[in-house]
CSV table of C-alpha atoms in Angstrom, one decimal:
chain,number,residue,atom,x,y,z
A,207,MET,CA,84.1,67.9,105.8
A,208,ALA,CA,84.5,71.5,105.8
A,209,TYR,CA,86.3,74.3,108.2
A,210,TYR,CA,83.6,77.0,108.1
A,211,PHE,CA,84.2,81.1,108.5
A,212,ALA,CA,82.1,84.2,109.4
A,213,SER,CA,82.3,87.3,111.0
A,214,ASP,CA,80.2,90.8,111.6
A,215,VAL,CA,77.1,89.2,112.4
A,216,HIS,CA,76.6,92.6,114.4
A,217,LEU,CA,74.2,90.6,117.3
A,218,GLY,CA,72.4,93.4,119.1
A,219,LEU,CA,72.5,96.0,116.1
A,220,ASP,CA,69.1,96.9,115.0
A,221,TYR,CA,70.1,98.6,111.7
A,222,ARG,CA,67.2,100.2,109.3
A,223,GLY,CA,64.3,98.4,110.5
A,224,ALA,CA,66.1,95.2,110.4
A,225,ASP,CA,65.5,93.3,113.5
A,226,SER,CA,68.7,92.0,115.3
A,227,ARG,CA,66.6,89.2,116.8
A,228,GLU,CA,65.7,88.2,113.8
A,229,ARG,CA,69.4,88.2,112.8
A,230,GLU,CA,70.1,86.2,115.2
A,231,ARG,CA,67.6,83.2,114.0
A,232,ARG,CA,68.8,83.4,110.8
A,233,PHE,CA,72.6,83.2,111.9
A,234,VAL,CA,71.8,80.2,114.3
A,235,HIS,CA,69.9,78.2,111.5
A,236,TRP,CA,72.9,78.5,109.6
A,237,LEU,CA,74.9,77.5,112.4
A,238,GLU,CA,72.3,74.4,112.4
A,239,THR,CA,72.7,73.5,108.9
A,240,ILE,CA,76.7,73.5,108.4
A,241,ARG,CA,76.8,71.0,112.1
A,242,GLY,CA,76.8,68.1,110.2
A,243,ASP,CA,80.1,68.5,108.1
A,244,CYS,CA,81.7,71.0,110.0
A,245,GLU,CA,85.3,70.3,111.4
A,246,GLY,CA,86.2,73.5,112.7
A,247,LEU,CA,84.2,77.1,113.2
A,248,PHE,CA,86.2,80.2,112.6
A,249,LEU,CA,84.4,83.2,113.7
A,250,ALA,CA,86.7,86.7,113.0
A,251,GLY,CA,85.3,89.4,115.0
A,252,ASP,CA,82.3,91.6,115.6
A,253,VAL,CA,79.9,88.6,115.7
A,254,PHE,CA,78.2,90.9,118.8
A,255,ASP,CA,77.7,95.0,118.1
A,256,PHE,CA,79.2,95.1,121.9
A,257,TRP,CA,80.8,93.1,124.3
A,258,PHE,CA,81.6,94.5,127.9
A,259,GLU,CA,82.4,91.7,130.7
A,260,TYR,CA,82.2,92.3,134.0
A,261,ARG,CA,83.9,89.8,136.2
A,262,ARG,CA,80.3,88.4,137.5
A,263,VAL,CA,78.2,90.2,134.7
A,264,VAL,CA,78.0,90.0,130.9
A,265,PRO,CA,75.3,91.4,128.2
A,266,LYS,CA,71.6,90.5,128.1
A,267,GLY,CA,70.5,88.2,124.9
A,268,PHE,CA,72.3,85.9,123.0
A,269,VAL,CA,71.2,83.0,124.4
A,270,ARG,CA,70.2,81.7,121.3
A,271,THR,CA,73.5,82.0,119.4
A,272,LEU,CA,75.5,81.4,123.0
A,273,GLY,CA,73.8,78.2,123.4
A,274,LYS,CA,74.1,76.9,119.7
A,275,LEU,CA,78.1,77.5,119.8
A,276,ALA,CA,77.7,75.6,123.1
A,277,GLU,CA,76.2,72.5,121.8
A,278,PHE,CA,79.2,72.7,118.7
A,279,CYS,CA,81.6,72.7,121.1
A,280,ASP,CA,80.4,70.1,123.2
A,281,ALA,CA,79.8,68.2,120.5
A,282,GLY,CA,83.7,68.2,119.8
A,283,ILE,CA,83.4,70.6,117.2
A,284,PRO,CA,86.4,73.4,118.0
A,285,VAL,CA,84.9,77.1,117.6
A,286,HIS,CA,87.3,79.7,117.3
A,287,PHE,CA,86.5,82.9,118.3
A,288,PHE,CA,88.7,86.2,117.4
A,289,VAL,CA,88.0,89.0,119.4
A,290,GLY,CA,86.6,92.4,116.8
A,291,ASN,CA,86.5,95.7,117.6
A,292,HIS,CA,83.4,95.8,119.0
A,293,ASP,CA,83.3,93.0,120.7
A,294,LEU,CA,87.4,93.3,122.1
A,295,TRP,CA,86.7,93.2,126.1
A,296,VAL,CA,86.2,89.4,126.7
A,297,GLY,CA,87.0,87.7,130.0
A,298,ASP,CA,87.0,84.1,130.5
A,299,TYR,CA,82.8,83.8,130.0
A,300,PHE,CA,83.5,82.4,126.3
A,301,GLU,CA,86.1,79.8,127.3
A,302,ARG,CA,84.9,78.8,130.5
A,303,GLU,CA,81.2,78.8,129.8
A,304,VAL,CA,80.7,78.3,126.0
A,305,GLY,CA,84.0,76.4,125.5
A,306,MET,CA,85.7,78.7,122.6
A,307,LYS,CA,88.9,79.3,122.3
A,308,VAL,CA,89.8,82.9,122.4
A,309,HIS,CA,92.2,85.0,120.2
A,310,LEU,CA,93.0,88.1,121.1
A,311,GLU,CA,95.6,88.6,118.1
A,312,PRO,CA,95.7,86.7,114.6
A,313,SER,CA,97.0,83.6,114.7
A,314,VAL,CA,97.6,80.9,112.0
A,315,PHE,CA,96.1,77.6,110.6
A,316,GLU,CA,97.0,74.2,109.2
A,317,LEU,CA,93.9,73.4,107.8
A,318,TYR,CA,93.6,70.8,105.1
A,319,GLY,CA,97.4,71.4,104.3
A,320,ARG,CA,97.0,75.1,103.7
A,321,LYS,CA,98.7,77.7,106.1
A,322,ILE,CA,95.5,79.9,106.8
A,323,TRP,CA,96.0,83.3,108.6
A,324,ILE,CA,93.3,84.0,110.7
A,325,ALA,CA,92.3,87.7,112.6
A,326,HIS,CA,89.3,90.4,112.6
A,327,GLY,CA,91.5,92.6,110.3
A,328,ASP,CA,91.3,96.1,112.1
A,329,GLY,CA,94.4,97.7,112.8
A,330,VAL,CA,96.5,95.5,110.2
A,331,GLY,CA,98.4,97.1,108.2
A,332,LYS,CA,97.3,100.5,109.3
A,333,SER,CA,100.9,101.2,110.9
A,334,GLY,CA,101.6,104.7,109.3
A,335,ASP,CA,98.0,106.1,110.9
A,336,TRP,CA,99.0,107.4,114.7
A,337,ARG,CA,95.1,108.6,115.2
A,338,TYR,CA,94.0,105.3,114.5
A,339,ALA,CA,96.7,103.9,116.5
A,340,LEU,CA,96.0,105.9,119.2
A,341,LEU,CA,92.3,104.9,119.2
A,342,ARG,CA,92.8,101.2,119.5
A,343,ALA,CA,95.6,101.1,121.7
A,344,VAL,CA,92.8,103.3,124.3
A,345,PHE,CA,90.0,100.5,123.5
A,346,HIS,CA,92.6,97.4,123.6
A,347,SER,CA,94.2,99.1,127.4
A,348,ARG,CA,93.5,96.2,130.2
A,349,PHE,CA,93.9,99.2,132.3
A,350,LEU,CA,90.9,101.2,131.3
A,351,ARG,CA,88.9,98.2,131.5
A,352,ARG,CA,89.1,97.4,134.9
A,353,VAL,CA,88.9,101.1,135.9
A,354,PHE,CA,85.7,101.3,133.5
A,355,SER,CA,84.5,98.2,135.3
A,356,SER,CA,85.3,99.0,138.7
A,357,VAL,CA,83.8,102.5,138.1
A,358,LEU,CA,80.5,102.4,135.7
A,359,HIS,CA,77.7,100.4,136.8
A,360,PRO,CA,76.8,97.4,134.1
A,361,ASN,CA,73.5,99.5,133.1
A,362,VAL,CA,75.7,102.8,132.5
A,363,MET,CA,78.4,101.0,130.2
A,364,MET,CA,76.2,98.7,128.3
A,365,ARG,CA,73.7,102.2,127.2
A,366,PHE,CA,77.2,103.8,126.5
A,367,GLY,CA,78.5,101.2,124.5
A,368,GLN,CA,76.0,100.2,122.4
A,369,TRP,CA,75.5,103.9,121.2
A,370,TRP,CA,79.4,104.1,120.6
A,371,SER,CA,79.1,100.7,118.8
A,372,SER,CA,76.0,102.2,116.4
A,373,HIS,CA,76.2,105.8,116.1
A,374,ASN,CA,78.6,105.4,113.2
A,375,ARG,CA,76.0,103.6,110.8
A,376,HIS,CA,73.1,105.2,111.0
A,377,GLY,CA,72.4,107.8,108.1
A,378,ARG,CA,74.9,106.2,106.1
A,379,LYS,CA,73.5,106.2,102.8
A,380,GLU,CA,75.8,103.4,100.8
A,381,GLY,CA,75.2,100.8,104.0
A,382,VAL,CA,77.5,98.3,105.8
A,383,ALA,CA,79.8,97.5,103.4
A,384,HIS,CA,82.9,99.3,102.3
A,385,ARG,CA,84.3,100.1,99.3
A,386,PHE,CA,87.1,97.6,98.7
A,387,ARG,CA,90.3,99.5,97.5
A,388,GLY,CA,92.0,96.8,95.7
A,389,GLU,CA,95.7,97.1,96.3
A,390,GLU,CA,95.5,100.3,98.6
A,391,GLU,CA,93.3,98.2,100.8
A,392,PRO,CA,95.4,98.0,104.2
A,393,ILE,CA,94.8,93.9,104.4
A,394,VAL,CA,96.1,93.8,101.0
A,395,ARG,CA,99.2,96.1,101.5
A,396,PHE,CA,99.8,93.5,104.8
A,397,GLY,CA,99.3,90.8,103.0
A,398,ARG,CA,101.8,91.3,100.2
A,399,ILE,CA,104.5,91.9,103.2
A,400,TYR,CA,103.4,89.1,104.9
A,401,ILE,CA,103.1,86.7,101.8
A,402,ALA,CA,107.3,87.1,101.0
A,403,GLU,CA,107.7,86.4,104.7
A,404,HIS,CA,105.9,83.1,104.7
A,405,PRO,CA,105.3,82.4,100.9
A,406,GLU,CA,103.6,78.6,102.1
A,407,THR,CA,100.7,80.7,103.2
A,408,ALA,CA,97.4,79.9,101.0
A,409,TYR,CA,94.6,82.6,102.5
A,410,LEU,CA,94.7,85.5,105.0
A,411,VAL,CA,91.1,85.7,106.2
A,412,CYS,CA,89.7,88.9,108.1
A,413,GLY,CA,86.2,90.3,108.4
A,414,HIS,CA,86.0,93.9,109.5
A,415,ILE,CA,85.5,95.6,105.8
A,416,HIS,CA,82.1,94.4,105.5
A,417,THR,CA,82.9,93.6,101.6
A,418,PRO,CA,83.2,90.0,100.5
A,419,ILE,CA,85.7,89.3,98.4
A,420,VAL,CA,89.1,86.9,97.2
A,421,HIS,CA,91.5,88.8,96.3
A,422,ARG,CA,94.4,87.5,94.7
A,423,LEU,CA,98.2,88.3,95.8
A,424,SER,CA,100.2,85.8,93.9
A,425,ASP,CA,100.0,82.3,92.6
A,426,ARG,CA,99.1,80.5,95.7
A,427,SER,CA,98.2,83.1,98.1
A,428,SER,CA,94.7,85.3,98.3
A,429,VAL,CA,93.0,88.0,100.7
A,430,ALA,CA,89.5,86.4,102.1
A,431,VAL,CA,87.5,89.0,103.3
A,432,LEU,CA,84.7,87.6,104.6
A,433,GLY,CA,81.9,90.1,104.4
A,434,GLU,CA,78.7,90.9,106.6
A,435,TRP,CA,75.6,89.4,108.0
A,436,ILE,CA,73.6,93.0,108.6
A,437,GLU,CA,72.6,93.8,104.5
A,438,HIS,CA,73.7,90.8,102.7
A,439,PRO,CA,75.4,87.7,104.9
A,440,VAL,CA,78.0,85.3,103.3
A,441,TYR,CA,80.1,83.3,105.2
A,442,GLY,CA,83.3,80.8,104.4
A,443,ARG,CA,83.8,77.4,103.3
A,444,LEU,CA,86.9,75.9,103.1
A,445,GLY,CA,86.6,72.3,101.5
A,446,GLU,CA,89.5,69.2,101.6
A,447,ASP,CA,90.6,70.5,98.3
A,448,GLY,CA,92.0,73.8,100.1
A,449,VAL,CA,89.8,76.1,98.1
A,450,LEU,CA,88.1,79.0,100.3
A,451,GLU,CA,85.1,79.8,98.7
A,452,LEU,CA,82.8,82.7,99.9
A,453,LEU,CA,79.1,81.6,99.7
A,454,GLU,CA,75.5,83.8,100.3
A,455,TRP,CA,73.2,82.9,103.0
């Protein structure tokens, strides 16, 4: 038995000729493969490249993924969905229709006797970056969400959102992965402060950076970045021995 982790699937993004539908089939196949020994599934954000949920309208597509996740929930397998910076505008659809538990903030779990801190990772450790903080506050504003959903037709909002989500990736020569900066990485700086106050924490698990790595913070604590599914699909597996490993799919 094991707990599984994934992030940054970015369903809906067609990138460098890679079809989102094919990525979805690969992701759903992975879900089916792990189902037999999965005690819990943690999706650490940006599963969708764009998600904006109206009261009675949700984005078109993703039926294979949502259906498979609903099967997990119906079978009693907990599925935890952490909002990312691309799919943060969720309402009650995931919880009411699919059965997932939606997390808007970082959360801590005890799994196989290990304390695990989980979040998407955007904004973590960037307290001094006021520009990023301002942009993040705008996108997390419930007031602006209500304004957009009241004023903009879904077709307009979906088209704009999909353009905004994908425009900064096209033309990148280095691909979608970011260069991991070691001790200078914001999540690592945050992690060192966090484990000083919570030394019992075994792992801080996040996505967002798109670079899969387990970075040691101390003898008993590590930061685990889950990677991405656009170019090089990677997932996390926490076995009964309490060790989290990153595996290619």
